[in-house]
Short mmCIF file of N, CA and C in Angstrom, two decimals:
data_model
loop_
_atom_site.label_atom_id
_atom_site.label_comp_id
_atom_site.label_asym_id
_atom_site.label_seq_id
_atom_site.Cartn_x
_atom_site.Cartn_y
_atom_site.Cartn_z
N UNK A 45 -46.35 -8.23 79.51
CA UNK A 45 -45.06 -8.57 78.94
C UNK A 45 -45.22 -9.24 77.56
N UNK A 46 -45.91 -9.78 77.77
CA UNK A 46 -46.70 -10.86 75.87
C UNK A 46 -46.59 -10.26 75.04
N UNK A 47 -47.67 -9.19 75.31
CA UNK A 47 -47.72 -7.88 74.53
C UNK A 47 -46.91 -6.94 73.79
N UNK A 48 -45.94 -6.61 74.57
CA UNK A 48 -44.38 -5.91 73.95
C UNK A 48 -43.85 -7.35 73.43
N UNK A 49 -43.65 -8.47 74.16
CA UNK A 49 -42.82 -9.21 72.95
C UNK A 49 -43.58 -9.24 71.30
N UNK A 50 -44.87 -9.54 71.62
CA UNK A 50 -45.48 -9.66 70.01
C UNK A 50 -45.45 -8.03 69.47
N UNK A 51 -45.38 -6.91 70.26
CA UNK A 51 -44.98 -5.77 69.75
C UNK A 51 -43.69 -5.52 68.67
N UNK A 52 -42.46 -6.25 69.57
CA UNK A 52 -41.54 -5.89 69.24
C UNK A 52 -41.12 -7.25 68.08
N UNK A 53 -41.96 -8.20 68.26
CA UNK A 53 -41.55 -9.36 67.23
C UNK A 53 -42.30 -8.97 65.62
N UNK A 54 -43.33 -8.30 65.96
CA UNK A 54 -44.09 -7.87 64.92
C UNK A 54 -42.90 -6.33 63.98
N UNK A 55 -42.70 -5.56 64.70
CA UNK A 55 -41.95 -4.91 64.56
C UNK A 55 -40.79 -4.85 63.79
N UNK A 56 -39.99 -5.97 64.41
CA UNK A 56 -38.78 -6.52 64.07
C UNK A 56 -39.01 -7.11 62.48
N UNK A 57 -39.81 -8.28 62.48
CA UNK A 57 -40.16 -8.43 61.25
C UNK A 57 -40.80 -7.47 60.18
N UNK A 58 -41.21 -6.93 60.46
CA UNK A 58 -41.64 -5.95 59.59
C UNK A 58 -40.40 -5.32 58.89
N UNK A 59 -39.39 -4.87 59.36
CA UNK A 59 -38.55 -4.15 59.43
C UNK A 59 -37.76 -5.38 58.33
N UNK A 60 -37.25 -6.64 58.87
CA UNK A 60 -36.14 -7.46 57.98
C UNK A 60 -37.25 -7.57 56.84
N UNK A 61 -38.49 -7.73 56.71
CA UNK A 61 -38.89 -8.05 55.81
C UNK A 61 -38.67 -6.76 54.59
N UNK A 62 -39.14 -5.81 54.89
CA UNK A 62 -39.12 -4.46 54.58
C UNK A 62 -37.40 -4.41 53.79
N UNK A 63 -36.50 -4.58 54.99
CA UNK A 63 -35.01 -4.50 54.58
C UNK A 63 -34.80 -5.79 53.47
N UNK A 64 -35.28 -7.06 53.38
CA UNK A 64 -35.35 -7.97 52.39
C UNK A 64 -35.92 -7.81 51.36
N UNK A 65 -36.79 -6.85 51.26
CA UNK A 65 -37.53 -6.31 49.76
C UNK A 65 -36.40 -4.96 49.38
N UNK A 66 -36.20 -4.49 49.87
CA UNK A 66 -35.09 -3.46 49.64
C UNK A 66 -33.96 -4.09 48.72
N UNK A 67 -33.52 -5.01 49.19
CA UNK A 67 -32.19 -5.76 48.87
C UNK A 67 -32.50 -6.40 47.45
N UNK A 68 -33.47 -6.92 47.58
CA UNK A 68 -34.02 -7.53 46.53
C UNK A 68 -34.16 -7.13 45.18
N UNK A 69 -34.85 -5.80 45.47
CA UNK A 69 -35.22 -4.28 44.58
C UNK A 69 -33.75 -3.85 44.11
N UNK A 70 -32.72 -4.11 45.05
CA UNK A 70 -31.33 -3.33 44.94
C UNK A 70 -30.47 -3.97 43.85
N UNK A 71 -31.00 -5.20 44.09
CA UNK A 71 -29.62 -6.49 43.20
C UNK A 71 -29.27 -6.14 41.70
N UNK A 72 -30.23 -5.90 41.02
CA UNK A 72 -30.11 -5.20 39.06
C UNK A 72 -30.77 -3.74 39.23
N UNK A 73 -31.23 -3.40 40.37
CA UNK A 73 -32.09 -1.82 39.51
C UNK A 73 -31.43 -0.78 38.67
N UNK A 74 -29.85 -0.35 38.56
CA UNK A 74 -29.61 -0.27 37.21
C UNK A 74 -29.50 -0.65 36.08
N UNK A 75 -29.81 -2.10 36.52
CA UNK A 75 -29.43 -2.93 34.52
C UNK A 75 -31.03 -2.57 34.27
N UNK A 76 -32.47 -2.73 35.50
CA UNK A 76 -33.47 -2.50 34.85
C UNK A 76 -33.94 -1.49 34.77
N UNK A 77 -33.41 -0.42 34.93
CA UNK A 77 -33.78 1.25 34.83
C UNK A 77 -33.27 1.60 33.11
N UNK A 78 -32.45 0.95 32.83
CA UNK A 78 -31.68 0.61 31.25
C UNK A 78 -32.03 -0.03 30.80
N UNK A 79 -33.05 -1.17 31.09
CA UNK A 79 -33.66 -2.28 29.81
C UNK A 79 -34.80 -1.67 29.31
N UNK A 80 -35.05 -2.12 27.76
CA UNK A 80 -36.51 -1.89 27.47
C UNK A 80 -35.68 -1.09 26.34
N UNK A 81 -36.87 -0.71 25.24
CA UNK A 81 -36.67 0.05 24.01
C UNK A 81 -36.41 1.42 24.27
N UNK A 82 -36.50 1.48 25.26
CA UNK A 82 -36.68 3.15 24.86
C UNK A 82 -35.35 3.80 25.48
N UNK A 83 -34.53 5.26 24.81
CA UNK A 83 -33.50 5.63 25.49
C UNK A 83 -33.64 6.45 27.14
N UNK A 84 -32.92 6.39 27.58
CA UNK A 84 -32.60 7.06 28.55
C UNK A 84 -32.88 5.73 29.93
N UNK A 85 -33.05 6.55 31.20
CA UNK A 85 -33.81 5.42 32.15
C UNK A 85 -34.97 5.33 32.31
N UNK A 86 -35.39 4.53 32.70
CA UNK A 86 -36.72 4.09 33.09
C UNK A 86 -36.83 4.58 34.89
N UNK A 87 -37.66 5.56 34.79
CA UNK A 87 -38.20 5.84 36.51
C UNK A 87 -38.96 5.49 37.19
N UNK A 88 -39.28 4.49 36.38
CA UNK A 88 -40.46 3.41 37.21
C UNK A 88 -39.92 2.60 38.00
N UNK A 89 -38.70 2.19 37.68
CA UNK A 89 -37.87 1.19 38.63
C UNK A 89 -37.65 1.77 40.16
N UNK A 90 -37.43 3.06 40.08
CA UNK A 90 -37.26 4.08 41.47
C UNK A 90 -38.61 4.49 41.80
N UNK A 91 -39.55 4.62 41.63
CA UNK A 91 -40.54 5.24 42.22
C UNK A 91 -41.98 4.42 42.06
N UNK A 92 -41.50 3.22 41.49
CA UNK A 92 -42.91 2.35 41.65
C UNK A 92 -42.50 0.85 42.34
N UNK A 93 -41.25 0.49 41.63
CA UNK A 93 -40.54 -1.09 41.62
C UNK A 93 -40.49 -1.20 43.37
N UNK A 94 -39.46 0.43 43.88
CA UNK A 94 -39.17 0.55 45.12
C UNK A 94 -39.83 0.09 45.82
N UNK A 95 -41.06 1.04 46.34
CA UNK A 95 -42.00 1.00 47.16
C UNK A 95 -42.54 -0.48 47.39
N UNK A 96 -43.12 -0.76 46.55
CA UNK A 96 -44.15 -2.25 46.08
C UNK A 96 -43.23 -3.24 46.47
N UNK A 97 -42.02 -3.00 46.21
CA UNK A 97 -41.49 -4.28 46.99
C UNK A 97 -40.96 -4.49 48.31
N UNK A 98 -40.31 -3.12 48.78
CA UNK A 98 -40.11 -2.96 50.00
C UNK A 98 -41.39 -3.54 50.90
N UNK A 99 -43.24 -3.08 50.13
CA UNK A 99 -43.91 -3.19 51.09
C UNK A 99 -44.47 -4.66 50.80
N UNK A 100 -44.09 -4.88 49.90
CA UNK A 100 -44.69 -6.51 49.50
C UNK A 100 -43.52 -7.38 50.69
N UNK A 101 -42.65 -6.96 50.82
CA UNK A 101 -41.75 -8.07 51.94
C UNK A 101 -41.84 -7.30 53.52
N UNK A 102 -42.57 -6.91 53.56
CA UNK A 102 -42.92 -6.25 54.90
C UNK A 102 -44.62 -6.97 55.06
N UNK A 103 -45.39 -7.26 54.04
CA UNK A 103 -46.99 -7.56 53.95
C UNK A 103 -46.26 -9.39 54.35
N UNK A 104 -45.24 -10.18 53.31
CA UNK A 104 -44.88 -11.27 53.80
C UNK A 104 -44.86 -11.49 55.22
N UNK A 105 -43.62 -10.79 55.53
CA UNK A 105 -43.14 -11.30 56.79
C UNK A 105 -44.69 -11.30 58.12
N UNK A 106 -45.26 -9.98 57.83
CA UNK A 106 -45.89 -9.72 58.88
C UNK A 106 -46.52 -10.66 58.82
N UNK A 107 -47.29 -11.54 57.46
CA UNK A 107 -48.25 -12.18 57.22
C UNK A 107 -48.00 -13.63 57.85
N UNK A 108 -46.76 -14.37 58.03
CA UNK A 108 -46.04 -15.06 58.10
C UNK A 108 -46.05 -14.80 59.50
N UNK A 109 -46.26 -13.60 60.22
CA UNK A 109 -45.73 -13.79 61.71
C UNK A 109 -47.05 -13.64 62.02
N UNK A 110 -48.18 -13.55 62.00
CA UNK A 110 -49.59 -13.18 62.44
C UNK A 110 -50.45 -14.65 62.11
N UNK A 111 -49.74 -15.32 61.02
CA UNK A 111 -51.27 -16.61 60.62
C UNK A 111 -50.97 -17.73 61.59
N UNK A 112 -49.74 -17.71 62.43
CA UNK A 112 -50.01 -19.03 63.21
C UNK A 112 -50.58 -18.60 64.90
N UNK A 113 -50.53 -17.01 64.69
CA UNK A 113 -51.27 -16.15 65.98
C UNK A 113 -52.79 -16.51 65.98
N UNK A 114 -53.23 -16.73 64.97
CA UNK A 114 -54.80 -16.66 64.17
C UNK A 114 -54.82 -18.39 64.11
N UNK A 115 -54.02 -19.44 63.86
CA UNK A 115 -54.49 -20.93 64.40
C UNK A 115 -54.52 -21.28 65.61
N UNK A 116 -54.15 -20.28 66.42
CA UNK A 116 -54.15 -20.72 67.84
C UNK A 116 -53.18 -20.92 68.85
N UNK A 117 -52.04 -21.02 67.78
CA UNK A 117 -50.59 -20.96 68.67
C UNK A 117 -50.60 -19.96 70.17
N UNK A 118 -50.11 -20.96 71.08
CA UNK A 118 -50.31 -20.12 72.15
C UNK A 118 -48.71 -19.50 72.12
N UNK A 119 -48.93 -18.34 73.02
CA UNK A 119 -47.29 -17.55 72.92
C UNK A 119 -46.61 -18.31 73.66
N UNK A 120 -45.70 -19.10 73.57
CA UNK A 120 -44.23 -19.55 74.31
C UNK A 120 -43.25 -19.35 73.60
N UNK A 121 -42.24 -20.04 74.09
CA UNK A 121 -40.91 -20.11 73.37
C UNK A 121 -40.65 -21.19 72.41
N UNK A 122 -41.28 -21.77 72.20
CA UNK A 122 -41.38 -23.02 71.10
C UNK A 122 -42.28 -22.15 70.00
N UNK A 123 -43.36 -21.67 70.35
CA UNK A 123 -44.28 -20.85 69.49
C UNK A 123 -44.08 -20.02 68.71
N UNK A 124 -43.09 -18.88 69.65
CA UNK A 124 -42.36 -18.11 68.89
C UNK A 124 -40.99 -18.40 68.21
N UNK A 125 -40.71 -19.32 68.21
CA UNK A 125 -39.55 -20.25 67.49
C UNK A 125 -40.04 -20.62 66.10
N UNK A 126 -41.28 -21.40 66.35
CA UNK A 126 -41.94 -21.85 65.07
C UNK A 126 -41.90 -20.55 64.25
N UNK A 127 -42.76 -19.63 64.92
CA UNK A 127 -42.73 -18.60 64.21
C UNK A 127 -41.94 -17.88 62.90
N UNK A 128 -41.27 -17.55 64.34
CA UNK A 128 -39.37 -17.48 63.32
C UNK A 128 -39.04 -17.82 62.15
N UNK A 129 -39.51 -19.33 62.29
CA UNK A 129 -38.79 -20.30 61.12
C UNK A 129 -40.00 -19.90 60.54
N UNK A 130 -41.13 -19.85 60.55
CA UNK A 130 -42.19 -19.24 59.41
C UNK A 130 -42.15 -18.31 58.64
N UNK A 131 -41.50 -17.13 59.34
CA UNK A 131 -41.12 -16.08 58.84
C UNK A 131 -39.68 -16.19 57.80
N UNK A 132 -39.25 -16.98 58.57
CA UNK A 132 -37.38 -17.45 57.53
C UNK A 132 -38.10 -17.86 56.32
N UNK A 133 -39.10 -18.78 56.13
CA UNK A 133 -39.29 -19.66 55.10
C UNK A 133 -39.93 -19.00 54.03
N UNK A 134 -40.81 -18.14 54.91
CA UNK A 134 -41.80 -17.20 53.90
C UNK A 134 -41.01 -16.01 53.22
N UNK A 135 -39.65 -15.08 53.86
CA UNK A 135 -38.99 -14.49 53.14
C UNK A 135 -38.11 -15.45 52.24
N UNK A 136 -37.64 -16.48 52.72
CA UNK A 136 -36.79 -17.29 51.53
C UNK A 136 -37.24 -17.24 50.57
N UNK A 137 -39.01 -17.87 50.13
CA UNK A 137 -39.82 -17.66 49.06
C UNK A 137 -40.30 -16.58 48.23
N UNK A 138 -40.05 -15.27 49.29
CA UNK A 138 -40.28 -13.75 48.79
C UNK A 138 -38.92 -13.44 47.91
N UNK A 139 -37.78 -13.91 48.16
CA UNK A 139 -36.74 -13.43 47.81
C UNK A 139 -36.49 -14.46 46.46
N UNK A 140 -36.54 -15.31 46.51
CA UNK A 140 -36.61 -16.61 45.11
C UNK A 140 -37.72 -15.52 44.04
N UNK A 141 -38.79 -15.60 44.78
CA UNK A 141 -39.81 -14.66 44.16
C UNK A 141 -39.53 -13.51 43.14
N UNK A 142 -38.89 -12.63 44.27
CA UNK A 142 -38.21 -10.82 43.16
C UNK A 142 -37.19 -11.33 42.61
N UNK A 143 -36.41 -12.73 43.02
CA UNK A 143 -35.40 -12.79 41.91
C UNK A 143 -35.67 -13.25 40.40
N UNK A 144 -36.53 -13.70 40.87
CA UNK A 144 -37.20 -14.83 39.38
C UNK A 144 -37.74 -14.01 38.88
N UNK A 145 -38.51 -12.93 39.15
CA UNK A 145 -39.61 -11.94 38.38
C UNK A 145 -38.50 -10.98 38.13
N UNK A 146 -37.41 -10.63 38.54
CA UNK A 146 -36.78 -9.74 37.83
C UNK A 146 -35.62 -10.15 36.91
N UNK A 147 -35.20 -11.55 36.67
CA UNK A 147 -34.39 -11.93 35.64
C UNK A 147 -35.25 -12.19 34.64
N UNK A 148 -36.61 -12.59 34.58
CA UNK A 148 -37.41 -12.32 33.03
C UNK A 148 -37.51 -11.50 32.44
N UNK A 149 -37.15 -9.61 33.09
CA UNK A 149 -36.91 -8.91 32.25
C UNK A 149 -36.01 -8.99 31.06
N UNK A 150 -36.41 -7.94 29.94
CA UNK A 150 -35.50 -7.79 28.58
C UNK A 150 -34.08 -7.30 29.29
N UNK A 151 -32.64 -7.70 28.80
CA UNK A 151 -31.85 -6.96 28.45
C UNK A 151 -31.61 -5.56 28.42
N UNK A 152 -30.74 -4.84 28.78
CA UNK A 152 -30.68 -3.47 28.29
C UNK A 152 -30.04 -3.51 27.18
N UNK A 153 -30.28 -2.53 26.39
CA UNK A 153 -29.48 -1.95 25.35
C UNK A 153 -28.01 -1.05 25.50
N UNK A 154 -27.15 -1.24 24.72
CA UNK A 154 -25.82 -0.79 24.99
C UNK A 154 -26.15 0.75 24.61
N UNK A 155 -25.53 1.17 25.35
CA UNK A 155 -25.76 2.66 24.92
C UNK A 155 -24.90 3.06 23.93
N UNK A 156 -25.09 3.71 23.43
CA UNK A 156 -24.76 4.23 22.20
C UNK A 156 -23.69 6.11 22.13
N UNK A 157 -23.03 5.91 21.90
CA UNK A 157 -22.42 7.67 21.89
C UNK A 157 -22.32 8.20 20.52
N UNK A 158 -22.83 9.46 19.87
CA UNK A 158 -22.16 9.75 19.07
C UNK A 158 -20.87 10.41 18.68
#
């Protein structure tokens, strides 16, 4: 029974973490697909920004739910509580994180019509 719970707790997190890098990635990716010198969009924002962050908040969370497995925490319900809140704290910091690294980007440029 242990087993499927840390199955499905591992799981679970993976997943909000995963869905918390998503969101994260989601908040400006058109103002930053439009910033930078150059015309048109930038496709790096969709096919590199995506990925890397989706899996960077999926590498958090899991990481966050596995290091107090690895000090020794035995499985209960206090244990996996702590947990929890380990995992809350460590995406709070992931998400401060992509926000801060993505408002240092440049500005976009107004587009222009002739």
């Amino acid at each position: 029974m242990r087993e499927r719970v840390e199955a499905l707790g591992s799981s679970g997190t993976a997943l909000v973490g995963g869905f918390l890098g998503l969101l994260g990635w989601a908040a400006d990716a058109e103002l930053r697909a439009r910033a930078g010198s150059r015309p048109g969009a930038d496709w790096s924002v969709l096919y590199a920004e995506l990925p890397l962050t989706v899996l960077a908040g999926a590498v958090v969370a899991l990481l966050a739910w596995w290091l107090p497995r690895r000090w020794g925490v035995r499985p209960s319900a206090t244990g996996y509580a702590g947990r929890a809140v380990l995992v809350v704290v460590a995406l709070a910091g992931f998400w401060l994180a992509v926000e801060g690294w993505y408002d240092g980007l440049p500005e976009p440029l107004p587009d222009r019509k002739p």
